[in-house]
Each structure stands twice: as C-alpha cells, then as structure tokens.
Short mmCIF file of C-alpha atoms and ligand atoms in Angstrom, two decimals:
data_model
loop_
_atom_site.label_atom_id
_atom_site.label_comp_id
_atom_site.label_asym_id
_atom_site.label_seq_id
_atom_site.Cartn_x
_atom_site.Cartn_y
_atom_site.Cartn_z
CA MET A 134 7.65 -19.54 0.63
CA ALA A 135 6.41 -16.00 0.64
CA LEU A 136 2.69 -15.38 0.77
CA MET A 137 1.34 -12.04 1.94
CA PRO A 138 -1.01 -12.26 4.93
CA GLY A 139 -4.40 -10.58 4.81
CA VAL A 140 -4.94 -10.84 1.04
CA THR A 141 -7.07 -13.21 -1.04
CA ARG A 142 -4.98 -16.22 -2.06
CA ARG A 143 -5.81 -17.21 -5.61
CA LEU A 144 -2.65 -19.26 -6.31
CA ILE A 145 -2.67 -20.52 -9.88
CA PRO A 146 -1.59 -24.07 -10.80
CA ARG A 147 0.32 -23.13 -13.98
CA ASN A 148 1.77 -20.25 -16.02
CA PHE A 149 4.71 -19.58 -13.68
CA THR A 150 8.19 -21.04 -12.97
CA ARG A 151 8.51 -22.70 -9.58
CA GLY A 152 11.48 -21.40 -7.58
CA GLY A 153 12.42 -19.19 -10.50
CA GLN A 154 12.71 -15.84 -8.72
CA THR A 155 16.51 -15.73 -8.81
CA ALA A 156 16.86 -12.12 -7.61
CA VAL A 157 14.63 -9.20 -6.78
CA HIS A 158 15.52 -5.89 -8.43
CA GLY A 159 12.14 -4.40 -7.58
CA VAL A 160 8.53 -4.55 -8.65
CA LEU A 161 6.92 -3.65 -11.98
CA LEU A 162 3.51 -2.01 -12.08
CA HIS A 163 1.12 -3.16 -14.82
CA ILE A 164 -2.39 -2.34 -16.05
CA MET A 165 -4.74 -5.25 -16.74
CA GLU A 166 -6.68 -3.69 -19.60
CA GLY A 167 -9.56 -5.48 -17.92
CA THR A 168 -11.06 -6.54 -14.62
CA LEU A 169 -9.57 -8.33 -11.61
CA ASP A 170 -11.93 -11.31 -12.02
CA GLY A 171 -11.38 -11.49 -15.80
CA THR A 172 -7.61 -11.46 -15.29
CA ASP A 173 -7.97 -14.14 -12.59
CA SER A 174 -9.60 -16.54 -15.07
CA TRP A 175 -7.16 -15.60 -17.86
CA PHE A 176 -4.16 -16.52 -15.67
CA ARG A 177 -5.78 -19.94 -15.00
CA ASN A 178 -6.12 -20.57 -18.72
CA PRO A 179 -3.24 -22.75 -20.07
CA ASP A 180 -3.29 -20.68 -23.28
CA SER A 181 -2.48 -17.39 -21.60
CA LYS A 182 1.13 -18.24 -20.66
CA ALA A 183 0.91 -15.17 -18.43
CA SER A 184 0.70 -14.40 -14.72
CA SER A 185 1.51 -11.88 -12.03
CA HIS A 186 2.44 -12.18 -8.36
CA PHE A 187 -0.34 -9.81 -7.32
CA GLY A 188 -3.45 -8.14 -8.71
CA VAL A 189 -5.21 -5.12 -7.19
CA GLY A 190 -8.85 -4.23 -7.91
CA ARG A 191 -10.27 -0.71 -8.20
CA ASP A 192 -12.11 -1.43 -4.93
CA GLY A 193 -8.82 -2.28 -3.16
CA ARG A 194 -9.20 -6.08 -3.29
CA VAL A 195 -5.83 -7.85 -3.50
CA PHE A 196 -5.26 -11.28 -5.11
CA GLN A 197 -1.98 -13.15 -4.79
CA TRP A 198 -1.64 -15.49 -7.75
CA VAL A 199 2.04 -16.51 -7.48
CA ASP A 200 4.34 -17.00 -4.47
CA THR A 201 7.16 -14.45 -4.59
CA ASP A 202 9.70 -17.31 -4.46
CA ASP A 203 8.35 -18.31 -7.86
CA ARG A 204 8.75 -16.48 -11.18
CA SER A 205 5.59 -14.93 -12.55
CA TRP A 206 5.33 -14.48 -16.31
CA HIS A 207 4.63 -10.76 -16.64
CA ALA A 208 7.42 -9.06 -18.58
CA SER A 209 9.51 -11.65 -20.50
CA GLY A 210 13.16 -10.64 -19.92
CA ALA A 211 12.34 -9.14 -16.51
CA ASN A 212 10.60 -12.18 -15.06
CA ALA A 213 13.55 -13.68 -13.18
CA THR A 214 14.47 -10.46 -11.41
CA TRP A 215 11.32 -8.32 -11.03
CA LEU A 216 8.17 -8.98 -9.01
CA SER A 217 4.82 -7.91 -10.47
CA ILE A 218 1.57 -6.16 -9.58
CA GLU A 219 -1.31 -6.00 -12.08
CA HIS A 220 -3.95 -3.27 -11.69
CA GLU A 221 -7.58 -3.44 -12.66
CA GLY A 222 -8.40 -0.79 -15.25
CA ARG A 223 -7.56 0.52 -18.72
CA GLY A 224 -4.39 2.22 -19.99
CA GLY A 225 -4.61 5.91 -19.04
CA ASP A 226 -6.60 5.23 -15.84
CA ALA A 227 -5.21 6.45 -12.53
CA LEU A 228 -5.39 4.17 -9.49
CA THR A 229 -8.44 4.79 -7.28
CA PRO A 230 -7.66 5.78 -3.65
CA PRO A 231 -8.40 2.26 -2.26
CA GLN A 232 -6.37 0.75 -5.10
CA LEU A 233 -3.42 3.03 -4.39
CA ALA A 234 -3.57 2.22 -0.66
CA ALA A 235 -3.73 -1.53 -1.36
CA THR A 236 -0.78 -1.35 -3.79
CA ALA A 237 1.19 0.56 -1.12
CA ARG A 238 0.46 -2.23 1.39
CA VAL A 239 1.68 -4.90 -1.08
CA ILE A 240 4.84 -2.89 -1.82
CA ARG A 241 5.44 -2.36 1.88
CA TRP A 242 5.22 -6.12 2.36
CA MET A 243 7.61 -6.66 -0.60
CA HIS A 244 10.00 -4.18 1.02
CA GLU A 245 10.01 -6.16 4.29
CA THR A 246 9.95 -9.65 2.79
CA GLU A 247 11.90 -9.32 -0.46
CA GLY A 248 14.00 -6.20 0.12
CA VAL A 249 12.26 -4.13 -2.58
CA LYS A 250 13.63 -0.59 -2.30
CA LEU A 251 11.08 2.18 -1.68
CA GLN A 252 12.35 4.38 -4.51
CA LEU A 253 11.55 5.07 -8.17
CA ALA A 254 13.12 2.96 -10.91
CA ASP A 255 12.76 4.21 -14.51
CA THR A 256 15.34 2.04 -16.29
CA PRO A 257 16.14 -1.69 -15.99
CA ALA A 258 19.50 -0.78 -14.39
CA GLU A 259 17.77 0.91 -11.44
CA ARG A 260 16.20 -0.76 -8.40
CA GLY A 261 12.85 -0.07 -6.80
CA ILE A 262 9.33 0.67 -8.04
CA GLY A 263 9.42 0.42 -11.83
CA TRP A 264 6.94 -0.04 -14.66
CA HIS A 265 6.54 -2.61 -17.41
CA GLY A 266 7.21 -0.32 -20.39
CA MET A 267 10.61 0.84 -19.11
CA GLY A 268 12.24 -2.39 -20.33
CA GLY A 269 11.36 -1.81 -23.99
CA LYS A 270 11.64 -4.71 -26.45
CA ALA A 271 13.46 -7.04 -24.04
CA TRP A 272 10.50 -6.86 -21.68
CA GLY A 273 7.90 -7.53 -24.36
CA SER A 274 7.39 -4.04 -25.88
CA HIS A 275 4.58 -2.67 -23.73
CA PRO A 276 5.46 1.05 -23.70
CA ASP A 277 1.98 2.04 -22.45
CA CYS A 278 1.85 -0.37 -19.50
CA PRO A 279 0.68 0.84 -17.04
CA GLY A 280 0.28 4.38 -18.53
CA ASN A 281 1.35 7.83 -17.42
CA PRO A 282 -1.21 8.47 -14.62
CA ILE A 283 -0.14 5.37 -12.67
CA LYS A 284 3.56 6.05 -13.30
CA ALA A 285 3.00 9.52 -11.86
CA GLN A 286 1.29 8.07 -8.76
CA ARG A 287 4.41 6.15 -7.72
CA PRO A 288 5.71 8.87 -5.33
CA ALA A 289 2.32 8.78 -3.55
CA ILE A 290 2.48 4.98 -3.40
CA ILE A 291 5.98 5.15 -1.93
CA ALA A 292 4.90 7.78 0.63
CA ALA A 293 1.95 5.59 1.67
CA ALA A 294 4.23 2.55 1.96
CA ARG A 295 6.68 4.56 4.10
CA GLY A 296 3.82 5.85 6.27
CA THR A 297 2.85 2.31 7.15
CA GLU A 298 6.48 1.58 7.88
CA GLU A 299 6.86 4.47 10.32
CA THR A 300 3.77 3.51 12.31
CA ASP A 301 4.68 -0.15 12.45
CA MET A 302 8.25 0.63 13.46
CA ASN A 303 7.17 2.76 16.38
CA LEU A 304 4.64 0.21 17.57
CA THR A 305 7.34 -2.45 17.41
CA ASP A 306 9.77 -0.21 19.31
CA ALA A 307 7.15 0.40 21.97
CA VAL A 308 6.69 -3.30 22.71
CA LYS A 309 10.42 -4.01 22.55
CA LEU A 310 11.37 -1.47 25.24
CA PRO A 311 13.83 -3.03 27.68
CA ALA A 312 12.82 -3.47 31.33
CA TRP A 313 15.09 -0.66 32.61
CA VAL A 314 13.14 2.01 30.71
CA PRO A 315 10.98 3.86 33.23
CA THR A 316 7.25 3.45 32.68
CA THR A 317 6.75 7.16 33.34
CA TRP A 318 8.98 9.34 31.17
CA PRO A 319 10.84 11.93 33.28
CA LYS A 320 9.16 15.26 32.72
CA ASP A 321 12.33 17.36 32.50
CA GLU A 322 13.98 15.06 29.92
CA GLY A 323 11.15 13.86 27.74
CA LEU A 324 8.28 16.32 27.81
CA GLN A 325 8.64 20.06 28.26
CA ASP A 326 5.55 22.19 28.12
CA GLY A 327 3.87 19.32 26.34
CA LYS A 328 6.52 19.29 23.60
CA ILE A 329 8.65 16.32 22.63
CA THR A 330 12.32 17.18 23.10
CA VAL A 331 14.01 13.79 22.90
CA ASN A 332 14.66 12.69 19.34
CA THR A 333 14.69 8.94 19.75
CA ALA A 334 12.45 6.08 18.72
CA LEU A 335 10.82 6.45 22.14
CA GLY A 336 10.32 10.18 21.60
CA SER A 337 8.86 9.44 18.21
CA THR A 338 6.45 6.93 19.75
CA TYR A 339 5.35 9.62 22.21
CA GLY A 340 4.94 11.97 19.23
CA HIS A 341 2.63 9.48 17.53
CA ALA A 342 0.57 8.98 20.69
CA ARG A 343 0.34 12.75 21.12
CA ARG A 344 -0.78 13.37 17.52
CA SER A 345 -3.34 10.61 17.90
CA ALA A 346 -4.63 12.22 21.13
CA GLU A 347 -4.78 15.61 19.37
CA ASN A 348 -6.75 14.07 16.51
CA SER A 349 -9.21 12.52 18.98
CA ALA A 350 -9.64 15.85 20.78
CA GLN A 351 -10.28 17.55 17.42
CA LEU A 352 -12.86 14.91 16.52
CA ILE A 353 -14.68 15.36 19.84
CA SER A 354 -14.80 19.14 19.43
CA ASP A 355 -16.07 18.72 15.82
CA VAL A 356 -18.86 16.45 17.06
CA GLN A 357 -19.75 18.94 19.82
CA ALA A 358 -19.91 21.78 17.27
CA LEU A 359 -22.10 19.63 15.01
CA ARG A 360 -24.43 18.82 17.92
CA ALA A 361 -24.76 22.53 18.76
CA ALA A 362 -25.54 23.32 15.09
CA VAL A 363 -28.24 20.61 15.03
CA ALA A 364 -29.75 21.98 18.26
CA ASP A 365 -29.80 25.50 16.74
CA LEU A 366 -31.45 24.17 13.61
CA ALA A 367 -34.09 22.29 15.65
CA ALA A 368 -34.82 25.48 17.63
CA ALA A 369 -35.17 27.49 14.40
CA VAL A 370 -37.54 24.87 12.93
CA ALA A 371 -39.64 24.86 16.13
CA GLU A 372 -39.83 28.67 16.05
CA LEU A 373 -40.85 28.71 12.37
CA SER A 374 -43.53 26.09 12.90
CA ALA A 375 -44.85 28.02 15.95
CA GLN A 376 -45.02 31.16 13.78
CA GLY A 377 -46.77 29.18 11.08
CA ARG A 378 -49.41 27.97 13.53
CA ALA A 379 -49.84 31.49 14.99
CA GLY A 380 -50.15 33.01 11.46
CA GLY A 381 -52.58 30.37 10.15
ZN1 ZN B 510 2.33 -4.95 -18.25
#
C-alpha cells in the first residue's frame, strides 16, 4: 500500500484497477479542465470511468484518490505503467506557485516510494516526468493535456523536488552520524576562516546550517533597518505636526 502522508485522502471506491500498477515508468501531468472539487465528484461517479492517483488545487491542496499500488484510469494505454497527477485549471493555464510546490512534493514522494526518476520524459519510451499528450492515440488522444505552460514548468518542478531531497538528505545524515564523529568539528580540518573546506555529507550539512544562520542574520538586519526607517518617519511626522501647530 502506498499512500502519501500529509495530503487529503479522498480514496475513491471505483473507477480504478486494484493492484494493477504493474510497473512505474514515471508520472503523467494532466489538466482537469475544471476544479479540484468538481473532479473529485466526477471520479466518484460510476459513469466517469476515470480517475487519477493525485489531484492538486490552485491553492496547493492535494487529494490522493487512488493508492499508487493500484492502477488509476487516466491515460488508457499508459495506465498500467504511469502514475498520474491531475491539476486544477484550464488548458493553457500555468501552475500557480503553491500548486507547483505541491506537485513537486508529490513527485518527490513518488521518487522515494515508487522510484520515479527526477528527469523529463517527452516520449512513451522515456522515463520520468511526462505529460498525457505525449502518448498520442494509444493514450487517448489528448494532445493538449496539460498544455504548453505546464509542460514548460517541469524543470522548475524537478528543481523544487530535488531541493526538498537535498535538505532531507542532509537532515537524515545529521541524525545518522556514528558515535565516533566528534561533536565539535576540528577547526583546521572542517572550517577555515568560516569557510567549509570538507566536501562530505557532513560538510554539506554544515553548509546548510551556515546558510540558514546567514539568512537569519540578514532577516534581523532587515528588521533593524525597517525599525530605524519607521522611527525616522515618526520623527518627521512629529516635526510636521509641530510646525503645523506653530503655523496655525
Ligand atoms: Zn490528461
């Protein structure tokens, strides 16, 4: 059984083949030509004979309709070997930023759980992140699903999915450190003049911590600058109102 944690489970009772996911060549992106909630009720309708593993709303909501062990009915000839994600919107729409981020999280999970490759697929012979229309007639003749803007967003989706991967990997490495690793990193080997010199998972973890510290420092200095600007503005307002009183 493969259900993604942290998403809304809306498993449907019909319109899929139990245990039918015989292989995973990748995932196909689709466009709903409608809303997330409308598609949810359509997939529950016995007449639709259609389904998808996942659906992603323009607000970033994620529904899982079908377990990835089971075959969703999304692209006829591709159903046994390709997973599916439907997107709220109309053909020609681009994914919204929360929608893109949510799709990247689903694909990241598919990469970990089902071995989906984080690369572009543009023909049925390739493996990775593909799109419905690439299969032509055998996949139901939907050349415009999901449309050019979403196809063009796939590199950004892959980058976002990889970004999550990098962070998670380093966190995992940090907790898995064996007992013999010193708790304080030797200064002459690991950190020189505040720069990371050891190119290992550990060094990379230090790099992440350092960037995060730098970001925090930047945020604090931005807030301080903002506070100073507000104080200046308040002083200017006080001065103007004093002048106003003096003049009147
Ligand atoms: Zn489609």
